[in-house]
Amino acid sequence: MNEKRSSFSGSIGFVLAAAGSAVGLGNLWRFPYLAAQYGGGIFILVYIILALTFGFALMTTEIAIGRKTGLSCIGAYKALNKRFSFLGYIAWSVPIIILPYYSVIGGWVCKYIAVYLTGQGAAAADGGAFFGAFMSSTAAPLGWFLLFLALTAVVVIAGVEKGVEKVSKVMMPVLVVLIVGISVYVLTIPGTMEGLKYYLLPDFSKFSITTVCAAMSQLFYSMSLAMGIMVTYGSYTRKDVSLVNAVNQIEIFDTGVALLAGLMIIPALFAFQGEEGLTSAGVGLMFQTLPAVFGQMPGGSVVGLVFFVLVFFAALTSSISLMETIVSMLMDRTKLGRKMSCLVVFIVCIVLGVPSSLGFGVWGHILPLGMDFLTFFDFISNSVVMPIVALITCILVGWFVGTKAICDEVSRNGEHFGRKALYEVMVKYLAPVCLVVILVFSVLQGMGIIKV
Ligand code: TRP
């Protein structure tokens, strides 16, 4: 790989780009329904603890590896240790599994833009039936999925992702402000205070190992960890950027947006549907609860439209970055040009995405591991492959390369690495042991041997 590496203009540029990749449907769509399912406050507590330990260690490692080697994931792992080049390939498989079903959800977002544009907002505000009918039909969700995927492919082929990124850099802060506004509004709806308590106060009786598994997989997903992405971002980072600060800022930003998204959705869910709504929350949560909130708001149909357009941009920047990762690797490894690579990826994504789209309707009877297709792909990438990548990364760094190499990279400008001791213990001992436990439990749970 000898193409010239462009680099970010400085710390702010790097943090914004990495945060832009991290913030997406993971924060807005996935975090709230998991938090609802896994006990609210206790899930959040576990998530934050994991972010400060695991997330911190893994993100520091990946970014430092990238900056040290100046290579993206396959090359970087190989440069550290020849025998670990296979790790790059496993990491690369994660975006391939994620992108198809990410586009299915992206399609749902497009559908809701259309819903608000055509003045159907009131019909969608029924708390679930509208969405259920849409999701279980055949042609409509497929069409929206293909549209979203095609948009992603067009941007990647045309190489205009910089343009989209510029737009979304402006829109991201607007999205955050809107989420704060919606959250505040939600808390004025009668009955939401109980939900707020559920969301913020940990109930330790709801704790179980599956809470930890779910929080961990969410952490990897949301921060784009354990798939080589942060290695690539690290390779674009200038040597004088403070990695400690950058990691902290990315984590705070990503977690902050997720917490706000939950705040906007969970208390409202509680007010509308009570306890029962929480336990039955699933992949449709964002599309069921929010339209109901907008339905009660003065000017709600405009707010709904603006909201889904902003979510669309957050999702599109993520899907572009996912596709770009797959395509650039394909171009490096084969003789295919950019257009052909995009076409191949597009077709593979259709093949893998169609089952996820139909899994709530006509293919609803096909249940791999007892899950619908979308949940199945989500499970394989986040609960199986990502913990494996994280585990092997820790073994590579902790036992082959040595944590010293990473710590030296972090403090190459004489910067003080405050959590160095925590970092070393995490990477060498704690993380590998926990990851093995989590992997075993996830797989047992996936196979239906233990129940949530
Ligand atoms: N972290 C992104 C989100 O929260 C999703 C994601 C996973 C992603 N892997 C990625 C985004 C790779 C860009 C690149 O939605």
PDB file of N, CA and C and ligand atoms in Angstrom, residues 21-27 95 98 102 220-224 227 229 254 317-319 321-322 325 386, ligand 1:
ATOM      1  N   SER A  21     -17.870   9.009  12.075  1.00  0.00           N
ATOM      2  CA  SER A  21     -18.022   7.592  11.758  1.00  0.00           C
ATOM      3  C   SER A  21     -18.728   6.865  12.889  1.00  0.00           C
ATOM      4  N   ALA A  22     -18.418   7.269  14.108  1.00  0.00           N
ATOM      5  CA  ALA A  22     -18.976   6.551  15.256  1.00  0.00           C
ATOM      6  C   ALA A  22     -20.465   6.848  15.439  1.00  0.00           C
ATOM      7  N   VAL A  23     -20.845   8.118  15.277  1.00  0.00           N
ATOM      8  CA  VAL A  23     -22.247   8.453  15.530  1.00  0.00           C
ATOM      9  C   VAL A  23     -23.107   8.095  14.328  1.00  0.00           C
ATOM     10  N   GLY A  24     -24.076   7.272  14.546  1.00  0.00           N
ATOM     11  CA  GLY A  24     -24.951   6.867  13.449  1.00  0.00           C
ATOM     12  C   GLY A  24     -26.153   6.140  14.008  1.00  0.00           C
ATOM     13  N   LEU A  25     -26.648   5.205  13.227  1.00  0.00           N
ATOM     14  CA  LEU A  25     -27.823   4.473  13.677  1.00  0.00           C
ATOM     15  C   LEU A  25     -27.554   3.710  14.964  1.00  0.00           C
ATOM     16  N   GLY A  26     -26.286   3.381  15.195  1.00  0.00           N
ATOM     17  CA  GLY A  26     -25.953   2.678  16.436  1.00  0.00           C
ATOM     18  C   GLY A  26     -26.409   3.462  17.654  1.00  0.00           C
ATOM     19  N   ASN A  27     -26.191   4.766  17.638  1.00  0.00           N
ATOM     20  CA  ASN A  27     -26.571   5.597  18.774  1.00  0.00           C
ATOM     21  C   ASN A  27     -28.068   5.862  18.805  1.00  0.00           C
ATOM     22  N   PRO A  95     -17.697  -5.096   8.405  1.00  0.00           N
ATOM     23  CA  PRO A  95     -18.508  -4.170   7.594  1.00  0.00           C
ATOM     24  C   PRO A  95     -19.343  -4.885   6.538  1.00  0.00           C
ATOM     25  N   ILE A  98     -22.347  -5.969   8.336  1.00  0.00           N
ATOM     26  CA  ILE A  98     -23.164  -4.869   8.854  1.00  0.00           C
ATOM     27  C   ILE A  98     -23.875  -4.077   7.749  1.00  0.00           C
ATOM     28  N   TYR A 102     -27.662  -2.556   7.820  1.00  0.00           N
ATOM     29  CA  TYR A 102     -27.630  -1.117   8.108  1.00  0.00           C
ATOM     30  C   TYR A 102     -28.459  -0.380   7.053  1.00  0.00           C
ATOM     31  N   PHE A 220     -18.902  -1.903  20.915  1.00  0.00           N
ATOM     32  CA  PHE A 220     -18.093  -2.109  19.707  1.00  0.00           C
ATOM     33  C   PHE A 220     -18.790  -1.477  18.506  1.00  0.00           C
ATOM     34  N   TYR A 221     -20.063  -1.755  18.400  1.00  0.00           N
ATOM     35  CA  TYR A 221     -20.819  -1.299  17.240  1.00  0.00           C
ATOM     36  C   TYR A 221     -20.842   0.223  17.177  1.00  0.00           C
ATOM     37  N   SER A 222     -21.202   0.813  18.307  1.00  0.00           N
ATOM     38  CA  SER A 222     -21.413   2.246  18.321  1.00  0.00           C
ATOM     39  C   SER A 222     -20.113   3.016  18.101  1.00  0.00           C
ATOM     40  N   MET A 223     -19.026   2.513  18.649  1.00  0.00           N
ATOM     41  CA  MET A 223     -17.764   3.246  18.505  1.00  0.00           C
ATOM     42  C   MET A 223     -16.966   2.776  17.296  1.00  0.00           C
ATOM     43  N   SER A 224     -17.591   1.976  16.454  1.00  0.00           N
ATOM     44  CA  SER A 224     -16.911   1.429  15.269  1.00  0.00           C
ATOM     45  C   SER A 224     -15.592   0.763  15.646  1.00  0.00           C
ATOM     46  N   MET A 227     -13.260  -3.593  14.115  1.00  0.00           N
ATOM     47  CA  MET A 227     -13.488  -3.890  12.703  1.00  0.00           C
ATOM     48  C   MET A 227     -12.467  -3.163  11.833  1.00  0.00           C
ATOM     49  N   ILE A 229     -11.737  -0.129  11.553  1.00  0.00           N
ATOM     50  CA  ILE A 229     -12.038   1.232  11.111  1.00  0.00           C
ATOM     51  C   ILE A 229     -11.152   2.260  11.819  1.00  0.00           C
ATOM     52  N   ASP A 254     -19.697  10.215  21.441  1.00  0.00           N
ATOM     53  CA  ASP A 254     -20.496   9.072  20.995  1.00  0.00           C
ATOM     54  C   ASP A 254     -21.466   8.617  22.086  1.00  0.00           C
ATOM     55  N   THR A 317     -23.655   8.920   6.134  1.00  0.00           N
ATOM     56  CA  THR A 317     -22.191   9.035   6.304  1.00  0.00           C
ATOM     57  C   THR A 317     -21.627   7.721   6.826  1.00  0.00           C
ATOM     58  N   SER A 318     -22.358   7.058   7.720  1.00  0.00           N
ATOM     59  CA  SER A 318     -21.859   5.779   8.223  1.00  0.00           C
ATOM     60  C   SER A 318     -21.870   4.714   7.127  1.00  0.00           C
ATOM     61  N   SER A 319     -22.940   4.664   6.349  1.00  0.00           N
ATOM     62  CA  SER A 319     -23.004   3.602   5.338  1.00  0.00           C
ATOM     63  C   SER A 319     -21.957   3.845   4.249  1.00  0.00           C
ATOM     64  N   SER A 321     -19.052   5.210   4.745  1.00  0.00           N
ATOM     65  CA  SER A 321     -17.771   4.814   5.301  1.00  0.00           C
ATOM     66  C   SER A 321     -17.647   3.286   5.378  1.00  0.00           C
ATOM     67  N   LEU A 322     -18.757   2.621   5.657  1.00  0.00           N
ATOM     68  CA  LEU A 322     -18.745   1.149   5.650  1.00  0.00           C
ATOM     69  C   LEU A 322     -18.442   0.622   4.249  1.00  0.00           C
ATOM     70  N   THR A 325     -14.850   1.244   3.104  1.00  0.00           N
ATOM     71  CA  THR A 325     -13.899   0.307   3.697  1.00  0.00           C
ATOM     72  C   THR A 325     -13.844  -0.991   2.895  1.00  0.00           C
ATOM     73  N   MET A 386     -17.028  -9.476  16.293  1.00  0.00           N
ATOM     74  CA  MET A 386     -16.322  -8.356  16.924  1.00  0.00           C
ATOM     75  C   MET A 386     -15.613  -8.749  18.225  1.00  0.00           C
TER      76      MET A 386
HETATM   77  N1  TRP B   1     -20.739   3.222  14.631  1.00  0.00           N
HETATM   78  C1  TRP B   1     -21.739   3.392  13.653  1.00  0.00           C
HETATM   79  C2  TRP B   1     -23.073   3.750  14.308  1.00  0.00           C
HETATM   80  O1  TRP B   1     -23.124   3.987  15.478  1.00  0.00           O
HETATM   81  C3  TRP B   1     -21.977   2.164  12.832  1.00  0.00           C
HETATM   82  C4  TRP B   1     -20.766   1.607  12.271  1.00  0.00           C
HETATM   83  C5  TRP B   1     -20.301   0.402  12.553  1.00  0.00           C
HETATM   84  C6  TRP B   1     -19.889   2.212  11.354  1.00  0.00           C
HETATM   85  N2  TRP B   1     -19.166   0.203  11.832  1.00  0.00           N
HETATM   86  C7  TRP B   1     -18.898   1.302  11.112  1.00  0.00           C
HETATM   87  C8  TRP B   1     -19.860   3.443  10.738  1.00  0.00           C
HETATM   88  C9  TRP B   1     -17.875   1.578  10.243  1.00  0.00           C
HETATM   89  C10 TRP B   1     -18.841   3.742   9.888  1.00  0.00           C
HETATM   90  C11 TRP B   1     -17.844   2.813   9.648  1.00  0.00           C
HETATM   91  O2  TRP B   1     -24.067   3.780  13.653  1.00  0.00           O
END
